[in-house]
Amino acid sequence: HNAKRAAAHREAMASDPAYRKRHSERGPRSLSIGPRKLPPWPLGPKGRVERNFSRTCVKPGMLDELFRLRPAMAQELLLAVLIEDSPEEKRDHPINLHYGLAYDEGSYGTAYWKSPFWGWLAIDAESAITTLLQLEAFATSYWQQPPGSRHRRTAGLEVALANGQRKTFVGGHEVYNWPFTNANGHGQLNSAMAALEQWLCNELDAGRAIDGVVERLLKEGQGAAILAVLASVGRYKPDLFKGPLRPLLGTWELYVLESERVKYHGIHFDIMPWAKGGQTTLDYARKWYFAPHRVIDLADAVL
């Protein structure tokens, strides 16, 4: 439609003197005083994405066949609908950053089954984790220094990895709490982290080892949210702290963040979005959110 309008405009400008004069007399447009436009994000779409299409793609199960048949295409598509299509240099509120992600009103409150990653992890875990880590790194980088900001956040958690190297996972309590808190607009990020947590717990229930996945997440993950996911899985099965999750035990800041998380965990459960789905939905959401391993402190699990 827009292409046809543009072609008609060019033809009229070339062949209709009155039309050309009318448009020429308008003069230059006034300067915009709004946010400065930014080029597309490298991982994001190159242009506008139709919102109904985006909302369809993030619904559970909608991309499952694509995940099976064309994982590389699915990776490109999912990042394109999750990352904003019209970046701007704007002043985000410090406690409600949008992390460069597309607005999604349906992703409030956070739940693992709301994320397309939940189905993808069951179908092709390797490809799903690759894409999830790209999304996590993008959002973490945005948190560290939003476009236009002169200040770079330096908060992080240093972990001594099993190979002897020390690595800093970027982020303060906001990033750490992504798997546990609700978000207005960018909740797909939070639900993706929750999906990773639940999938790892399900793998343990099925008797499958997760040592390799844990090693990969510690090696490739960028932000504190990855540590939050791993700590939650460790609370689900504390024996993991004797093995692949042992590196987490020496990071004292982790215990501080965990203490704060437990203190405010109940506050973040908003009944309203779940009640709209009926009593069964509310009961299921409550049972998952207040699962035993999610309401205990890391220190208690370790001891």
Short mmCIF file of N, CA and C in Angstrom, two decimals, residues 116-230:
data_model
loop_
_atom_site.label_atom_id
_atom_site.label_comp_id
_atom_site.label_asym_id
_atom_site.label_seq_id
_atom_site.Cartn_x
_atom_site.Cartn_y
_atom_site.Cartn_z
N PRO A 116 8.07 -18.38 23.84
CA PRO A 116 8.28 -19.35 22.76
C PRO A 116 9.52 -20.21 23.00
N PHE A 117 10.44 -19.73 23.85
CA PHE A 117 11.62 -20.52 24.17
C PHE A 117 11.25 -21.80 24.92
N TRP A 118 10.12 -21.80 25.62
CA TRP A 118 9.72 -22.98 26.36
C TRP A 118 9.52 -24.17 25.42
N GLY A 119 8.82 -23.95 24.32
CA GLY A 119 8.65 -25.03 23.36
C GLY A 119 9.93 -25.35 22.62
N TRP A 120 10.71 -24.31 22.31
CA TRP A 120 11.94 -24.51 21.54
C TRP A 120 12.96 -25.33 22.32
N LEU A 121 13.06 -25.11 23.62
CA LEU A 121 14.01 -25.86 24.44
C LEU A 121 13.70 -27.35 24.42
N ALA A 122 12.43 -27.69 24.37
CA ALA A 122 12.04 -29.10 24.31
C ALA A 122 12.31 -29.71 22.94
N ILE A 123 12.29 -28.88 21.89
CA ILE A 123 12.46 -29.36 20.52
C ILE A 123 13.93 -29.43 20.12
N ASP A 124 14.66 -28.35 20.39
CA ASP A 124 16.07 -28.24 19.98
C ASP A 124 16.77 -27.34 20.98
N ALA A 125 17.22 -27.93 22.08
CA ALA A 125 17.77 -27.15 23.19
C ALA A 125 19.00 -26.35 22.77
N GLU A 126 19.86 -26.92 21.94
CA GLU A 126 21.10 -26.24 21.57
C GLU A 126 20.81 -24.94 20.83
N SER A 127 19.94 -24.99 19.83
CA SER A 127 19.60 -23.78 19.07
C SER A 127 18.86 -22.77 19.94
N ALA A 128 17.96 -23.27 20.79
CA ALA A 128 17.20 -22.38 21.66
C ALA A 128 18.12 -21.65 22.63
N ILE A 129 19.07 -22.34 23.22
CA ILE A 129 19.99 -21.72 24.17
C ILE A 129 20.88 -20.70 23.47
N THR A 130 21.31 -21.02 22.25
CA THR A 130 22.11 -20.06 21.48
C THR A 130 21.37 -18.75 21.30
N THR A 131 20.11 -18.83 20.90
CA THR A 131 19.30 -17.63 20.67
C THR A 131 18.98 -16.92 21.97
N LEU A 132 18.67 -17.69 23.01
CA LEU A 132 18.34 -17.09 24.30
C LEU A 132 19.54 -16.33 24.86
N LEU A 133 20.73 -16.87 24.69
CA LEU A 133 21.93 -16.19 25.17
C LEU A 133 22.19 -14.90 24.38
N GLN A 134 21.86 -14.90 23.10
CA GLN A 134 21.99 -13.67 22.31
C GLN A 134 21.03 -12.60 22.83
N LEU A 135 19.80 -13.00 23.10
CA LEU A 135 18.82 -12.06 23.64
C LEU A 135 19.26 -11.55 25.01
N GLU A 136 19.74 -12.44 25.84
CA GLU A 136 20.19 -12.07 27.19
C GLU A 136 21.37 -11.10 27.13
N ALA A 137 22.32 -11.36 26.24
CA ALA A 137 23.48 -10.48 26.10
C ALA A 137 23.08 -9.10 25.59
N PHE A 138 22.12 -9.06 24.65
CA PHE A 138 21.64 -7.79 24.11
C PHE A 138 21.00 -6.95 25.20
N ALA A 139 20.08 -7.55 25.97
CA ALA A 139 19.38 -6.82 27.02
C ALA A 139 20.33 -6.40 28.13
N THR A 140 21.29 -7.26 28.46
CA THR A 140 22.26 -6.93 29.49
C THR A 140 23.13 -5.76 29.08
N SER A 141 23.56 -5.76 27.82
CA SER A 141 24.36 -4.65 27.31
C SER A 141 23.58 -3.34 27.35
N TYR A 142 22.29 -3.41 27.00
CA TYR A 142 21.43 -2.22 27.05
C TYR A 142 21.33 -1.71 28.47
N TRP A 143 21.14 -2.63 29.44
CA TRP A 143 21.07 -2.22 30.84
C TRP A 143 22.37 -1.53 31.27
N GLN A 144 23.48 -2.06 30.81
CA GLN A 144 24.78 -1.53 31.22
C GLN A 144 24.98 -0.10 30.74
N GLN A 145 24.56 0.19 29.52
CA GLN A 145 24.68 1.55 28.99
C GLN A 145 23.64 1.76 27.89
N PRO A 146 22.47 2.31 28.24
CA PRO A 146 21.46 2.60 27.23
C PRO A 146 21.98 3.62 26.21
N PRO A 147 21.50 3.58 24.97
CA PRO A 147 21.96 4.54 23.95
C PRO A 147 21.68 5.96 24.39
N GLY A 148 22.69 6.81 24.22
CA GLY A 148 22.56 8.21 24.61
C GLY A 148 23.00 8.50 26.03
N SER A 149 23.19 7.46 26.82
CA SER A 149 23.62 7.66 28.20
C SER A 149 25.14 7.83 28.26
N ARG A 150 25.58 8.78 29.07
CA ARG A 150 27.01 8.99 29.24
C ARG A 150 27.58 8.16 30.38
N HIS A 151 26.71 7.48 31.08
CA HIS A 151 27.14 6.72 32.25
C HIS A 151 27.01 5.21 31.98
N ARG A 152 28.04 4.49 32.31
CA ARG A 152 28.07 3.05 32.13
C ARG A 152 27.96 2.38 33.50
N ARG A 153 26.94 1.57 33.68
CA ARG A 153 26.78 0.88 34.96
C ARG A 153 27.89 -0.15 35.14
N THR A 154 28.38 -0.26 36.33
CA THR A 154 29.52 -1.15 36.59
C THR A 154 29.17 -2.30 37.52
N ALA A 155 27.92 -2.37 37.99
CA ALA A 155 27.54 -3.45 38.91
C ALA A 155 27.70 -4.80 38.24
N GLY A 156 28.14 -5.77 39.02
CA GLY A 156 28.31 -7.11 38.49
C GLY A 156 28.71 -8.08 39.58
N LEU A 157 28.71 -9.35 39.24
CA LEU A 157 29.07 -10.40 40.18
C LEU A 157 30.23 -11.19 39.60
N GLU A 158 31.32 -11.25 40.34
CA GLU A 158 32.51 -11.96 39.87
C GLU A 158 32.46 -13.40 40.35
N VAL A 159 32.65 -14.32 39.41
CA VAL A 159 32.58 -15.75 39.72
C VAL A 159 33.90 -16.40 39.33
N ALA A 160 34.43 -17.22 40.21
CA ALA A 160 35.63 -18.00 39.91
C ALA A 160 35.20 -19.30 39.24
N LEU A 161 35.42 -19.41 37.94
CA LEU A 161 34.99 -20.58 37.19
C LEU A 161 35.86 -21.79 37.49
N ALA A 162 35.37 -22.95 37.07
CA ALA A 162 36.06 -24.19 37.38
C ALA A 162 37.45 -24.25 36.76
N ASN A 163 37.67 -23.54 35.64
CA ASN A 163 38.98 -23.56 34.98
C ASN A 163 39.97 -22.58 35.60
N GLY A 164 39.57 -21.92 36.69
CA GLY A 164 40.47 -20.99 37.37
C GLY A 164 40.31 -19.55 36.95
N GLN A 165 39.62 -19.29 35.84
CA GLN A 165 39.40 -17.93 35.39
C GLN A 165 38.31 -17.26 36.22
N ARG A 166 38.41 -15.94 36.32
CA ARG A 166 37.40 -15.16 37.02
C ARG A 166 36.62 -14.37 35.99
N LYS A 167 35.30 -14.43 36.11
CA LYS A 167 34.43 -13.79 35.12
C LYS A 167 33.40 -12.94 35.84
N THR A 168 33.14 -11.74 35.31
CA THR A 168 32.13 -10.85 35.88
C THR A 168 30.85 -10.93 35.07
N PHE A 169 29.77 -11.26 35.77
CA PHE A 169 28.43 -11.27 35.16
C PHE A 169 27.77 -9.93 35.45
N VAL A 170 27.44 -9.20 34.39
CA VAL A 170 26.98 -7.82 34.50
C VAL A 170 25.58 -7.75 35.08
N GLY A 171 25.36 -6.74 35.94
CA GLY A 171 24.00 -6.48 36.40
C GLY A 171 23.88 -6.42 37.90
N GLY A 172 22.91 -5.59 38.34
CA GLY A 172 22.56 -5.51 39.74
C GLY A 172 21.29 -6.30 40.00
N HIS A 173 20.53 -5.86 41.01
CA HIS A 173 19.34 -6.62 41.40
C HIS A 173 18.27 -6.63 40.31
N GLU A 174 18.19 -5.56 39.47
CA GLU A 174 17.18 -5.55 38.41
C GLU A 174 17.40 -6.70 37.44
N VAL A 175 18.65 -6.86 36.99
CA VAL A 175 18.97 -7.92 36.03
C VAL A 175 18.84 -9.29 36.69
N TYR A 176 19.30 -9.39 37.92
CA TYR A 176 19.25 -10.67 38.62
C TYR A 176 17.81 -11.17 38.77
N ASN A 177 16.88 -10.26 38.93
CA ASN A 177 15.49 -10.63 39.20
C ASN A 177 14.64 -10.84 37.95
N TRP A 178 15.23 -10.80 36.76
CA TRP A 178 14.45 -11.02 35.55
C TRP A 178 13.61 -12.29 35.59
N PRO A 179 14.11 -13.44 36.07
CA PRO A 179 13.27 -14.64 36.04
C PRO A 179 12.12 -14.62 37.05
N PHE A 180 12.12 -13.66 38.00
CA PHE A 180 11.17 -13.71 39.11
C PHE A 180 10.19 -12.54 39.16
N THR A 181 10.45 -11.49 38.40
CA THR A 181 9.61 -10.30 38.48
C THR A 181 8.78 -10.14 37.21
N ASN A 182 7.73 -9.35 37.30
CA ASN A 182 6.88 -9.03 36.15
C ASN A 182 7.43 -7.79 35.46
N ALA A 183 7.03 -7.60 34.21
CA ALA A 183 7.50 -6.45 33.45
C ALA A 183 6.41 -5.95 32.54
N ASN A 184 6.24 -4.65 32.49
CA ASN A 184 5.29 -4.01 31.58
C ASN A 184 5.94 -3.82 30.22
N GLY A 185 5.53 -4.60 29.25
CA GLY A 185 6.02 -4.38 27.89
C GLY A 185 7.12 -5.33 27.47
N HIS A 186 8.12 -5.57 28.32
CA HIS A 186 9.24 -6.42 27.90
C HIS A 186 9.26 -7.74 28.66
N GLY A 187 8.10 -8.20 29.08
CA GLY A 187 8.02 -9.42 29.87
C GLY A 187 8.47 -10.67 29.14
N GLN A 188 8.58 -10.64 27.81
CA GLN A 188 9.09 -11.80 27.09
C GLN A 188 10.51 -12.13 27.50
N LEU A 189 11.28 -11.12 27.88
CA LEU A 189 12.64 -11.36 28.37
C LEU A 189 12.58 -12.13 29.69
N ASN A 190 11.74 -11.69 30.60
CA ASN A 190 11.61 -12.33 31.90
C ASN A 190 11.10 -13.76 31.75
N SER A 191 10.11 -13.94 30.90
CA SER A 191 9.54 -15.27 30.70
C SER A 191 10.54 -16.21 30.03
N ALA A 192 11.40 -15.68 29.18
CA ALA A 192 12.43 -16.51 28.55
C ALA A 192 13.40 -17.06 29.59
N MET A 193 13.78 -16.22 30.55
CA MET A 193 14.68 -16.67 31.61
C MET A 193 13.99 -17.70 32.51
N ALA A 194 12.70 -17.48 32.77
CA ALA A 194 11.94 -18.44 33.56
C ALA A 194 11.80 -19.77 32.82
N ALA A 195 11.67 -19.70 31.50
CA ALA A 195 11.56 -20.92 30.70
C ALA A 195 12.85 -21.74 30.79
N LEU A 196 13.99 -21.05 30.76
CA LEU A 196 15.27 -21.74 30.88
C LEU A 196 15.38 -22.44 32.24
N GLU A 197 14.97 -21.74 33.28
CA GLU A 197 14.99 -22.32 34.62
C GLU A 197 14.13 -23.59 34.69
N GLN A 198 12.89 -23.49 34.23
CA GLN A 198 11.97 -24.62 34.33
C GLN A 198 12.43 -25.79 33.47
N TRP A 199 12.98 -25.51 32.29
CA TRP A 199 13.46 -26.57 31.42
C TRP A 199 14.59 -27.35 32.09
N LEU A 200 15.51 -26.63 32.74
CA LEU A 200 16.62 -27.30 33.43
C LEU A 200 16.10 -28.18 34.56
N CYS A 201 15.10 -27.69 35.29
CA CYS A 201 14.50 -28.50 36.36
C CYS A 201 13.83 -29.75 35.78
N ASN A 202 13.17 -29.59 34.64
CA ASN A 202 12.52 -30.74 34.00
C ASN A 202 13.54 -31.76 33.52
N GLU A 203 14.68 -31.28 33.04
CA GLU A 203 15.74 -32.19 32.62
C GLU A 203 16.23 -33.02 33.80
N LEU A 204 16.36 -32.39 34.95
CA LEU A 204 16.77 -33.12 36.16
C LEU A 204 15.72 -34.15 36.55
N ASP A 205 14.44 -33.78 36.45
CA ASP A 205 13.36 -34.71 36.78
C ASP A 205 13.37 -35.92 35.85
N ALA A 206 13.81 -35.72 34.62
CA ALA A 206 13.85 -36.81 33.65
C ALA A 206 15.11 -37.65 33.78
N GLY A 207 15.97 -37.30 34.74
CA GLY A 207 17.19 -38.07 34.96
C GLY A 207 18.32 -37.74 34.01
N ARG A 208 18.22 -36.61 33.31
CA ARG A 208 19.27 -36.23 32.37
C ARG A 208 20.24 -35.26 33.02
N ALA A 209 21.52 -35.43 32.77
CA ALA A 209 22.56 -34.56 33.33
C ALA A 209 22.53 -33.20 32.64
N ILE A 210 22.78 -32.17 33.42
CA ILE A 210 22.78 -30.81 32.86
C ILE A 210 24.15 -30.16 33.00
N ASP A 211 25.17 -30.96 33.35
CA ASP A 211 26.51 -30.40 33.58
C ASP A 211 27.01 -29.61 32.38
N GLY A 212 26.82 -30.16 31.18
CA GLY A 212 27.29 -29.48 29.98
C GLY A 212 26.57 -28.17 29.73
N VAL A 213 25.27 -28.13 29.98
CA VAL A 213 24.50 -26.90 29.80
C VAL A 213 24.94 -25.84 30.81
N VAL A 214 25.13 -26.28 32.06
CA VAL A 214 25.58 -25.35 33.09
C VAL A 214 26.94 -24.75 32.72
N GLU A 215 27.84 -25.60 32.25
CA GLU A 215 29.16 -25.12 31.84
C GLU A 215 29.04 -24.10 30.71
N ARG A 216 28.16 -24.38 29.76
CA ARG A 216 27.99 -23.46 28.64
C ARG A 216 27.40 -22.12 29.10
N LEU A 217 26.42 -22.16 29.99
CA LEU A 217 25.80 -20.93 30.47
C LEU A 217 26.80 -20.07 31.24
N LEU A 218 27.64 -20.72 32.03
CA LEU A 218 28.66 -19.97 32.77
C LEU A 218 29.72 -19.41 31.83
N LYS A 219 30.00 -20.11 30.76
CA LYS A 219 31.02 -19.66 29.82
C LYS A 219 30.52 -18.56 28.90
N GLU A 220 29.26 -18.69 28.41
CA GLU A 220 28.77 -17.77 27.39
C GLU A 220 27.81 -16.72 27.92
N GLY A 221 27.20 -16.95 29.06
CA GLY A 221 26.28 -15.97 29.61
C GLY A 221 26.97 -14.66 29.97
N GLN A 222 26.24 -13.57 29.88
CA GLN A 222 26.82 -12.25 30.11
C GLN A 222 26.33 -11.57 31.38
N GLY A 223 25.10 -11.84 31.78
CA GLY A 223 24.49 -11.06 32.85
C GLY A 223 24.15 -11.86 34.09
N ALA A 224 23.78 -11.10 35.13
CA ALA A 224 23.46 -11.70 36.42
C ALA A 224 22.22 -12.58 36.35
N ALA A 225 21.35 -12.37 35.36
CA ALA A 225 20.15 -13.20 35.23
C ALA A 225 20.49 -14.66 35.01
N ILE A 226 21.61 -14.92 34.33
CA ILE A 226 22.05 -16.30 34.12
C ILE A 226 22.39 -16.93 35.47
N LEU A 227 23.04 -16.19 36.34
CA LEU A 227 23.36 -16.70 37.67
C LEU A 227 22.09 -16.94 38.47
N ALA A 228 21.08 -16.08 38.29
CA ALA A 228 19.81 -16.25 39.00
C ALA A 228 19.14 -17.55 38.59
N VAL A 229 19.17 -17.86 37.28
CA VAL A 229 18.59 -19.10 36.79
C VAL A 229 19.32 -20.30 37.38
N LEU A 230 20.65 -20.26 37.35
CA LEU A 230 21.44 -21.38 37.84
C LEU A 230 21.29 -21.55 39.35
#
